[in-house]
């Protein structure tokens, strides 16, 4: 039996899948990120930028509004004018920067996004707060403002003159003049507009980008998964380190079950990504103190389905996809959203489910304080009996006290990261 082939994962697939899910859930931003990515790609290629920069521009376009973490934040994004002084238009850009900046693969992209709402202002926009603004940020800014001028109720070519006029009026004020000239040259080509309005735009972007895609090994992907976990956990102070804790506790349980190192790595990643489908859940629901109404509960129940949808589009993650998206399934068939039962549910998914329950009970929530170890033991035993296989249930009962202690230790040691994020948010309001 030969050695198992090392797994490599497409960076583009990861980013495209996550942002596609966001767009589907937020109607006012439908296709916005994909169009900005395509416009940025087209301008970068026309300017003859190196392919690596063009690739980064595409990912920047896809990710540029990721800092918009609740529905109420999206309305101002469709306004053409970018009033950098009022703070409203750039705060989401700085949040996106903070969330992505520690990733080896997204460091440059984070910097481009940070300044993507800075106006050129007759050359003053070369810097912002004494930091150099990359030209890629100005390309992203131009692409972003072109896109908000598009009206999906009109024929795309009939809008060309109006859009060009508006952009030209703001050359040197909002936009770098030579970038505006490049856009004028691009706008002469009908295919550009037809691509922008095409329902096939996702495939168009994929085809143009994938030829030079970056591939991540499993260690790189684990690092990126920690960044992606932030996107979910930082949406609410009540879940600020939830995914990292689930990841750690899944590993603790996996170690006790004598899982090999490779499986433990995959299990940690699954723990980090188990709630990635919550990217579409409004913070207002996550932080609600009163009981959820039926509609809100239905939205919550969609998150494992969305997790499955996100990871299903990424080749090589089939096991991790199932372990994450099945963590609300129950052995007795009464789980959701797929209503699997018995051996249809992988043991690893059941481990994630146990870690998720234990972590949630150990955390403060909007409607209650963290429970005591005794309460956690009683509720966990009651909740998972019938929810996981009998063997796993017995093994967990043997180590539940040790696991609970490990959770509390991890929660105490990990809060500093979220506090830094909160401090950063406060600095943006000053």
Short mmCIF file of C-alpha atoms in Angstrom, two decimals:
data_model
loop_
_atom_site.label_atom_id
_atom_site.label_comp_id
_atom_site.label_asym_id
_atom_site.label_seq_id
_atom_site.Cartn_x
_atom_site.Cartn_y
_atom_site.Cartn_z
CA UNK A 1 0.00 0.00 0.00
CA UNK A 2 1.58 3.29 -1.16
CA UNK A 3 1.79 6.57 0.70
CA UNK A 4 -1.32 8.72 0.64
CA UNK A 5 -1.07 11.59 -1.84
CA UNK A 6 -0.70 14.99 -0.18
CA UNK A 7 -3.84 17.11 -0.33
CA UNK A 8 -3.71 20.49 -2.09
CA UNK A 9 -6.64 22.90 -1.90
CA UNK A 10 -7.48 25.77 -4.26
CA UNK A 11 -7.30 29.19 -2.61
CA UNK A 12 -9.62 30.58 -5.28
CA UNK A 13 -12.20 27.84 -4.63
CA UNK A 14 -12.21 28.64 -0.91
CA UNK A 15 -12.68 32.39 -1.35
CA UNK A 16 -15.13 32.14 -4.23
CA UNK A 17 -17.33 29.64 -2.41
CA UNK A 18 -17.54 31.71 0.79
CA UNK A 19 -18.32 34.99 -0.98
CA UNK A 20 -20.86 33.32 -3.27
CA UNK A 21 -22.79 32.19 -0.21
CA UNK A 22 -22.75 35.71 1.23
CA UNK A 23 -24.12 37.16 -1.98
CA UNK A 24 -26.93 34.63 -2.12
CA UNK A 25 -28.09 35.56 1.37
CA UNK A 26 -27.76 39.36 1.02
CA UNK A 27 -29.98 40.36 -1.95
CA UNK A 28 -28.73 43.97 -2.05
CA UNK A 29 -25.19 42.70 -2.63
CA UNK A 30 -26.06 39.94 -5.11
CA UNK A 31 -23.20 39.60 -7.61
CA UNK A 32 -21.61 42.81 -6.29
CA UNK A 33 -18.38 41.19 -5.15
CA UNK A 34 -18.12 39.07 -8.30
CA UNK A 35 -18.60 42.08 -10.56
CA UNK A 36 -16.02 44.10 -8.63
CA UNK A 37 -13.61 41.17 -8.99
CA UNK A 38 -14.23 41.00 -12.75
CA UNK A 39 -13.86 44.77 -13.29
CA UNK A 40 -10.64 44.78 -11.22
CA UNK A 41 -9.34 41.81 -13.22
CA UNK A 42 -10.12 43.55 -16.52
CA UNK A 43 -8.47 46.84 -15.56
CA UNK A 44 -5.42 45.06 -14.15
CA UNK A 45 -4.99 42.99 -17.30
CA UNK A 46 -5.38 46.05 -19.55
CA UNK A 47 -2.68 47.84 -17.56
CA UNK A 48 -0.34 44.85 -17.98
CA UNK A 49 0.04 44.17 -14.27
CA UNK A 50 1.90 40.98 -13.31
CA UNK A 51 -0.40 37.97 -13.10
CA UNK A 52 0.14 37.60 -9.35
CA UNK A 53 -1.19 41.15 -8.83
CA UNK A 54 -4.18 40.46 -11.08
CA UNK A 55 -4.92 37.28 -9.12
CA UNK A 56 -4.75 39.25 -5.86
CA UNK A 57 -7.08 41.87 -7.34
CA UNK A 58 -9.66 39.19 -8.15
CA UNK A 59 -9.56 37.83 -4.59
CA UNK A 60 -9.66 41.39 -3.23
CA UNK A 61 -12.78 42.08 -5.27
CA UNK A 62 -14.44 38.96 -3.94
CA UNK A 63 -13.53 39.73 -0.32
CA UNK A 64 -13.66 43.54 -0.21
CA UNK A 65 -16.97 43.86 1.66
CA UNK A 66 -16.50 40.94 4.04
CA UNK A 67 -16.35 43.37 6.95
CA UNK A 68 -20.03 44.11 6.48
CA UNK A 69 -21.12 41.73 9.22
CA UNK A 70 -24.82 42.57 9.57
CA UNK A 71 -27.62 43.47 7.20
CA UNK A 72 -27.98 47.02 8.51
CA UNK A 73 -24.40 47.80 7.46
CA UNK A 74 -25.00 47.16 3.76
CA UNK A 75 -27.20 50.10 2.78
CA UNK A 76 -24.50 52.76 2.47
CA UNK A 77 -22.39 50.55 0.19
CA UNK A 78 -24.63 51.30 -2.79
CA UNK A 79 -24.10 55.06 -2.52
CA UNK A 80 -21.70 56.27 -5.19
CA UNK A 81 -19.94 58.94 -3.16
CA UNK A 82 -17.25 57.72 -0.80
CA UNK A 83 -17.13 60.13 2.14
CA UNK A 84 -14.00 58.93 3.87
CA UNK A 85 -14.20 61.55 6.61
CA UNK A 86 -17.52 60.40 8.06
CA UNK A 87 -16.08 56.99 8.91
CA UNK A 88 -19.09 55.08 7.67
CA UNK A 89 -17.72 54.19 4.26
CA UNK A 90 -14.32 52.88 5.32
CA UNK A 91 -15.04 51.15 8.63
CA UNK A 92 -16.06 47.89 6.94
CA UNK A 93 -12.85 48.02 4.86
CA UNK A 94 -10.69 48.34 7.97
CA UNK A 95 -12.61 45.51 9.67
CA UNK A 96 -12.03 43.26 6.65
CA UNK A 97 -8.34 44.17 6.77
CA UNK A 98 -8.10 43.25 10.44
CA UNK A 99 -9.81 39.90 9.95
CA UNK A 100 -7.58 38.89 7.02
CA UNK A 101 -4.21 40.51 7.76
CA UNK A 102 -2.64 37.61 9.67
CA UNK A 103 -3.05 35.14 6.80
CA UNK A 104 0.14 34.33 4.88
CA UNK A 105 -1.86 34.10 1.65
CA UNK A 106 -4.15 37.09 2.20
CA UNK A 107 -1.74 39.66 3.65
CA UNK A 108 -1.44 41.74 0.45
CA UNK A 109 -5.14 41.37 -0.28
CA UNK A 110 -5.98 42.64 3.20
CA UNK A 111 -3.90 45.77 2.56
CA UNK A 112 -5.58 46.47 -0.79
CA UNK A 113 -9.00 46.13 0.83
CA UNK A 114 -8.06 48.35 3.78
CA UNK A 115 -7.77 51.41 1.54
CA UNK A 116 -10.35 50.59 -1.13
CA UNK A 117 -12.61 53.51 -0.15
CA UNK A 118 -9.87 56.15 -0.18
CA UNK A 119 -10.45 58.86 -2.80
CA UNK A 120 -7.57 59.95 -5.04
CA UNK A 121 -8.24 63.61 -4.08
CA UNK A 122 -5.88 65.13 -6.68
CA UNK A 123 -2.98 62.97 -5.51
CA UNK A 124 -3.48 63.25 -1.76
CA UNK A 125 -4.88 59.73 -1.88
CA UNK A 126 -1.40 58.32 -2.40
CA UNK A 127 -1.38 58.15 1.39
CA UNK A 128 -3.93 57.72 4.14
CA UNK A 129 -3.03 58.37 7.77
CA UNK A 130 0.66 58.35 6.73
CA UNK A 131 0.37 54.92 5.15
CA UNK A 132 1.03 54.39 1.46
CA UNK A 133 -2.11 53.45 -0.48
CA UNK A 134 -1.32 50.73 -3.07
CA UNK A 135 -2.47 51.33 -6.65
CA UNK A 136 -4.39 48.07 -6.31
CA UNK A 137 -6.58 49.80 -3.70
CA UNK A 138 -7.40 52.54 -6.20
CA UNK A 139 -8.23 49.95 -8.87
CA UNK A 140 -10.53 48.23 -6.39
CA UNK A 141 -12.11 51.58 -5.48
CA UNK A 142 -12.81 52.41 -9.12
CA UNK A 143 -14.23 48.93 -9.80
CA UNK A 144 -16.41 49.14 -6.71
CA UNK A 145 -17.88 52.52 -7.70
CA UNK A 146 -18.43 51.42 -11.33
CA UNK A 147 -20.43 48.46 -10.08
CA UNK A 148 -22.76 50.49 -7.86
CA UNK A 149 -23.76 52.55 -10.91
CA UNK A 150 -25.11 49.47 -12.71
CA UNK A 151 -28.90 49.18 -12.76
CA UNK A 152 -30.01 45.60 -13.29
CA UNK A 153 -33.41 46.78 -14.53
CA UNK A 154 -31.85 48.42 -17.62
CA UNK A 155 -30.05 46.98 -20.62
CA UNK A 156 -26.37 47.01 -19.76
CA UNK A 157 -25.21 48.75 -22.94
CA UNK A 158 -27.77 51.52 -22.59
CA UNK A 159 -26.10 52.43 -19.28
CA UNK A 160 -22.59 52.69 -20.67
CA UNK A 161 -22.76 56.43 -21.47
CA UNK A 162 -24.23 57.36 -18.09
CA UNK A 163 -21.63 55.32 -16.18
CA UNK A 164 -18.71 56.69 -18.22
CA UNK A 165 -19.93 60.27 -17.67
CA UNK A 166 -20.18 59.81 -13.91
CA UNK A 167 -16.74 58.23 -13.67
CA UNK A 168 -15.18 60.92 -15.88
CA UNK A 169 -16.71 63.68 -13.72
CA UNK A 170 -14.88 62.22 -10.73
CA UNK A 171 -11.52 61.62 -12.39
CA UNK A 172 -8.77 63.10 -10.21
CA UNK A 173 -11.31 63.72 -7.44
CA UNK A 174 -12.25 60.18 -6.51
CA UNK A 175 -10.22 58.19 -9.03
CA UNK A 176 -6.67 58.05 -10.39
CA UNK A 177 -6.84 59.67 -13.88
CA UNK A 178 -4.89 56.99 -15.76
CA UNK A 179 -7.13 54.30 -14.26
CA UNK A 180 -10.16 56.20 -15.57
CA UNK A 181 -8.51 56.29 -19.01
CA UNK A 182 -8.00 52.53 -18.83
CA UNK A 183 -11.66 52.07 -17.96
CA UNK A 184 -12.68 54.22 -20.95
CA UNK A 185 -10.65 51.97 -23.23
CA UNK A 186 -12.16 48.88 -21.65
CA UNK A 187 -15.69 50.28 -21.89
CA UNK A 188 -15.49 50.43 -25.70
CA UNK A 189 -15.61 46.63 -25.81
CA UNK A 190 -19.15 45.26 -25.66
CA UNK A 191 -18.00 41.88 -24.33
CA UNK A 192 -16.92 43.57 -21.08
CA UNK A 193 -20.47 44.76 -20.41
CA UNK A 194 -22.03 41.51 -21.56
CA UNK A 195 -19.77 39.59 -19.18
CA UNK A 196 -20.77 41.89 -16.31
CA UNK A 197 -24.47 41.28 -16.90
CA UNK A 198 -24.11 37.57 -17.66
CA UNK A 199 -25.63 34.97 -15.36
CA UNK A 200 -22.53 32.97 -16.23
CA UNK A 201 -20.21 35.54 -14.59
CA UNK A 202 -19.07 33.12 -11.83
CA UNK A 203 -17.82 30.68 -14.49
CA UNK A 204 -16.23 33.50 -16.49
CA UNK A 205 -14.24 34.64 -13.44
CA UNK A 206 -13.27 31.08 -12.56
CA UNK A 207 -12.02 30.30 -16.06
CA UNK A 208 -9.92 33.47 -16.23
CA UNK A 209 -8.44 33.02 -12.75
CA UNK A 210 -7.86 29.31 -12.23
CA UNK A 211 -4.97 28.97 -14.68
CA UNK A 212 -2.60 30.52 -12.11
CA UNK A 213 -4.40 29.54 -8.92
CA UNK A 214 -2.52 29.07 -5.65
CA UNK A 215 -2.72 25.67 -3.98
CA UNK A 216 -2.61 25.26 -0.22
CA UNK A 217 -1.32 22.17 1.54
CA UNK A 218 -3.20 20.97 4.61
CA UNK A 219 -1.01 22.99 7.01
CA UNK A 220 -1.59 26.19 5.03
CA UNK A 221 -5.29 25.43 4.93
CA UNK A 222 -5.42 25.01 8.70
CA UNK A 223 -3.86 28.47 9.09
CA UNK A 224 -6.42 29.93 6.68
CA UNK A 225 -9.22 28.10 8.52
CA UNK A 226 -8.26 29.94 11.71
CA UNK A 227 -8.73 33.21 9.81
CA UNK A 228 -12.08 32.05 8.41
CA UNK A 229 -13.22 31.04 11.91
CA UNK A 230 -12.73 34.65 12.99
CA UNK A 231 -15.27 35.81 10.40
CA UNK A 232 -17.92 33.84 12.25
CA UNK A 233 -16.78 34.00 15.85
CA UNK A 234 -16.15 37.75 15.86
CA UNK A 235 -19.72 38.49 14.72
CA UNK A 236 -20.78 38.31 18.36
CA UNK A 237 -18.98 38.57 21.72
CA UNK A 238 -20.92 35.48 22.82
CA UNK A 239 -19.22 33.32 20.17
CA UNK A 240 -15.90 35.17 20.01
CA UNK A 241 -13.71 32.06 20.41
CA UNK A 242 -16.34 29.35 19.90
CA UNK A 243 -14.90 27.73 16.76
CA UNK A 244 -11.33 27.72 18.08
CA UNK A 245 -12.55 26.04 21.25
CA UNK A 246 -14.59 23.44 19.36
CA UNK A 247 -11.48 22.74 17.27
CA UNK A 248 -9.32 22.25 20.36
CA UNK A 249 -11.86 20.05 22.17
CA UNK A 250 -12.45 17.93 19.07
CA UNK A 251 -8.72 17.26 19.03
CA UNK A 252 -8.74 16.35 22.74
CA UNK A 253 -11.56 13.84 22.19
CA UNK A 254 -9.89 12.54 19.01
CA UNK A 255 -6.67 11.95 20.93
CA UNK A 256 -8.56 9.97 23.52
CA UNK A 257 -10.04 7.87 20.71
CA UNK A 258 -6.50 7.24 19.37
CA UNK A 259 -7.06 8.99 16.04
CA UNK A 260 -3.90 9.19 13.87
CA UNK A 261 -2.20 12.57 13.46
CA UNK A 262 -3.54 13.19 9.95
CA UNK A 263 -7.12 12.65 11.09
CA UNK A 264 -6.54 14.92 14.10
CA UNK A 265 -5.39 17.69 11.75
CA UNK A 266 -8.53 17.30 9.64
CA UNK A 267 -10.62 17.21 12.82
CA UNK A 268 -9.11 20.50 14.06
CA UNK A 269 -9.91 22.11 10.70
CA UNK A 270 -13.46 20.75 10.82
CA UNK A 271 -13.85 22.26 14.28
CA UNK A 272 -12.69 25.63 12.99
CA UNK A 273 -15.10 25.53 10.04
CA UNK A 274 -18.11 23.81 11.61
CA UNK A 275 -20.08 27.08 11.76
CA UNK A 276 -18.80 28.71 8.54
CA UNK A 277 -22.41 28.62 7.26
CA UNK A 278 -23.25 31.22 9.92
CA UNK A 279 -21.56 33.81 7.72
CA UNK A 280 -25.07 34.49 6.40
CA UNK A 281 -26.75 34.75 9.83
CA UNK A 282 -27.41 38.35 11.00
CA UNK A 283 -25.67 39.34 14.23
CA UNK A 284 -29.05 40.48 15.55
CA UNK A 285 -30.20 36.85 15.64
CA UNK A 286 -26.97 35.55 17.16
CA UNK A 287 -27.19 38.13 19.97
CA UNK A 288 -30.93 38.03 20.63
CA UNK A 289 -31.74 37.70 24.34
CA UNK A 290 -35.39 36.73 23.88
CA UNK A 291 -36.42 33.34 22.47
CA UNK A 292 -36.09 33.10 18.69
CA UNK A 293 -39.31 33.27 16.69
CA UNK A 294 -40.04 30.64 14.05
CA UNK A 295 -38.53 32.61 11.18
CA UNK A 296 -35.31 33.27 13.11
CA UNK A 297 -35.09 29.64 14.13
CA UNK A 298 -35.47 28.57 10.49
CA UNK A 299 -32.59 30.90 9.58
CA UNK A 300 -30.41 29.38 12.31
CA UNK A 301 -31.21 25.87 11.11
CA UNK A 302 -29.89 26.77 7.65
CA UNK A 303 -26.29 27.18 8.80
CA UNK A 304 -25.14 23.52 8.54
CA UNK A 305 -26.73 23.37 5.08
CA UNK A 306 -24.81 26.52 4.09
CA UNK A 307 -21.65 24.99 5.55
CA UNK A 308 -22.17 21.96 3.32
CA UNK A 309 -22.78 24.22 0.32
CA UNK A 310 -19.60 26.24 0.91
CA UNK A 311 -17.30 23.25 1.40
CA UNK A 312 -18.94 21.13 -1.31
CA UNK A 313 -17.46 23.48 -3.93
CA UNK A 314 -13.89 22.91 -2.72
CA UNK A 315 -12.18 19.82 -4.11
CA UNK A 316 -10.43 17.61 -1.57
CA UNK A 317 -12.55 18.58 1.44
CA UNK A 318 -15.21 15.90 1.18
CA UNK A 319 -14.51 14.42 4.63
CA UNK A 320 -14.22 17.80 6.32
CA UNK A 321 -17.41 18.90 4.54
CA UNK A 322 -19.35 15.99 6.03
CA UNK A 323 -17.86 16.24 9.51
CA UNK A 324 -18.78 19.94 9.72
CA UNK A 325 -22.19 19.99 8.07
CA UNK A 326 -23.47 16.91 9.92
CA UNK A 327 -22.73 18.21 13.42
CA UNK A 328 -26.43 18.86 14.12
CA UNK A 329 -27.50 15.41 12.94
CA UNK A 330 -28.51 12.86 15.58
CA UNK A 331 -28.03 9.11 15.72
CA UNK A 332 -31.79 8.71 16.29
CA UNK A 333 -32.59 10.65 13.08
CA UNK A 334 -34.03 13.71 14.85
CA UNK A 335 -31.25 16.10 13.87
CA UNK A 336 -31.12 18.64 11.04
CA UNK A 337 -30.89 19.59 8.18
CA UNK A 338 -30.40 16.19 6.48
CA UNK A 339 -32.07 13.95 9.12
CA UNK A 340 -29.36 11.30 8.84
CA UNK A 341 -29.33 8.44 11.31
CA UNK A 342 -27.14 5.64 12.66
CA UNK A 343 -24.00 4.95 10.64
CA UNK A 344 -24.92 7.55 8.01
CA UNK A 345 -23.31 10.02 10.41
CA UNK A 346 -19.48 9.72 10.50
CA UNK A 347 -18.02 9.27 13.97
CA UNK A 348 -15.90 12.39 13.40
CA UNK A 349 -19.08 14.46 12.87
CA UNK A 350 -20.36 13.13 16.19
CA UNK A 351 -17.10 14.20 17.85
CA UNK A 352 -17.59 17.72 16.45
CA UNK A 353 -21.19 17.66 17.72
CA UNK A 354 -20.06 16.73 21.24
CA UNK A 355 -17.34 19.40 21.26
CA UNK A 356 -19.88 21.96 20.01
CA UNK A 357 -22.38 21.15 22.78
CA UNK A 358 -19.76 21.18 25.54
CA UNK A 359 -18.29 24.46 24.32
CA UNK A 360 -21.69 26.16 23.95
CA UNK A 361 -22.71 25.19 27.48
CA UNK A 362 -19.42 26.56 28.84
CA UNK A 363 -19.88 29.98 27.18
CA UNK A 364 -21.97 32.98 28.14
CA UNK A 365 -24.90 33.39 25.76
CA UNK A 366 -27.31 36.35 25.33
CA UNK A 367 -30.04 34.48 27.19
CA UNK A 368 -27.94 32.87 29.98
CA UNK A 369 -24.58 32.74 31.72
CA UNK A 370 -22.10 29.90 31.27
CA UNK A 371 -23.21 26.78 33.12
CA UNK A 372 -21.39 25.12 36.01
CA UNK A 373 -19.41 21.89 35.42
CA UNK A 374 -22.15 19.90 37.19
CA UNK A 375 -24.88 21.43 34.98
CA UNK A 376 -22.79 20.82 31.86
CA UNK A 377 -22.34 17.17 32.79
CA UNK A 378 -26.07 16.61 33.35
CA UNK A 379 -27.25 18.46 30.22
CA UNK A 380 -24.59 16.92 27.98
CA UNK A 381 -25.45 13.41 29.12
CA UNK A 382 -29.14 14.05 28.51
CA UNK A 383 -28.59 15.76 25.15
CA UNK A 384 -26.16 13.37 23.48
CA UNK A 385 -27.77 10.13 24.63
CA UNK A 386 -29.42 8.95 21.45
CA UNK A 387 -27.58 11.64 19.53
CA UNK A 388 -24.32 9.72 19.10
CA UNK A 389 -23.48 6.03 18.90
CA UNK A 390 -23.44 4.07 22.15
CA UNK A 391 -19.68 3.41 22.05
CA UNK A 392 -18.87 7.11 21.67
CA UNK A 393 -21.34 8.01 24.41
CA UNK A 394 -19.68 5.61 26.88
CA UNK A 395 -16.18 6.82 26.01
CA UNK A 396 -17.18 10.45 26.42
CA UNK A 397 -18.72 9.84 29.84
CA UNK A 398 -15.33 8.46 30.93
CA UNK A 399 -13.51 11.69 30.13
CA UNK A 400 -16.16 14.42 30.29
CA UNK A 401 -14.76 16.03 33.46
CA UNK A 402 -11.28 16.26 31.93
CA UNK A 403 -12.73 17.67 28.71
CA UNK A 404 -14.75 20.29 30.61
CA UNK A 405 -11.62 21.43 32.45
CA UNK A 406 -9.79 21.69 29.12
CA UNK A 407 -12.58 23.86 27.71
CA UNK A 408 -12.45 26.30 30.62
CA UNK A 409 -8.67 26.51 30.35
CA UNK A 410 -8.89 27.21 26.62
CA UNK A 411 -11.64 29.83 27.02
CA UNK A 412 -9.58 31.75 29.56
CA UNK A 413 -6.40 31.69 27.46
CA UNK A 414 -8.07 32.68 24.17
CA UNK A 415 -10.16 35.73 25.08
CA UNK A 416 -7.24 38.10 24.50
CA UNK A 417 -7.53 37.75 20.71
CA UNK A 418 -11.14 38.93 20.69
CA UNK A 419 -10.39 41.77 23.11
CA UNK A 420 -7.78 43.05 20.64
CA UNK A 421 -10.42 43.02 17.92
CA UNK A 422 -12.88 44.95 20.11
CA UNK A 423 -10.17 47.48 20.91
CA UNK A 424 -9.50 47.88 17.17
CA UNK A 425 -13.22 48.49 16.53
CA UNK A 426 -13.31 51.14 19.24
CA UNK A 427 -10.32 52.89 17.67
CA UNK A 428 -12.24 53.19 14.38
CA UNK A 429 -15.03 55.06 16.16
CA UNK A 430 -12.67 57.65 17.67
#
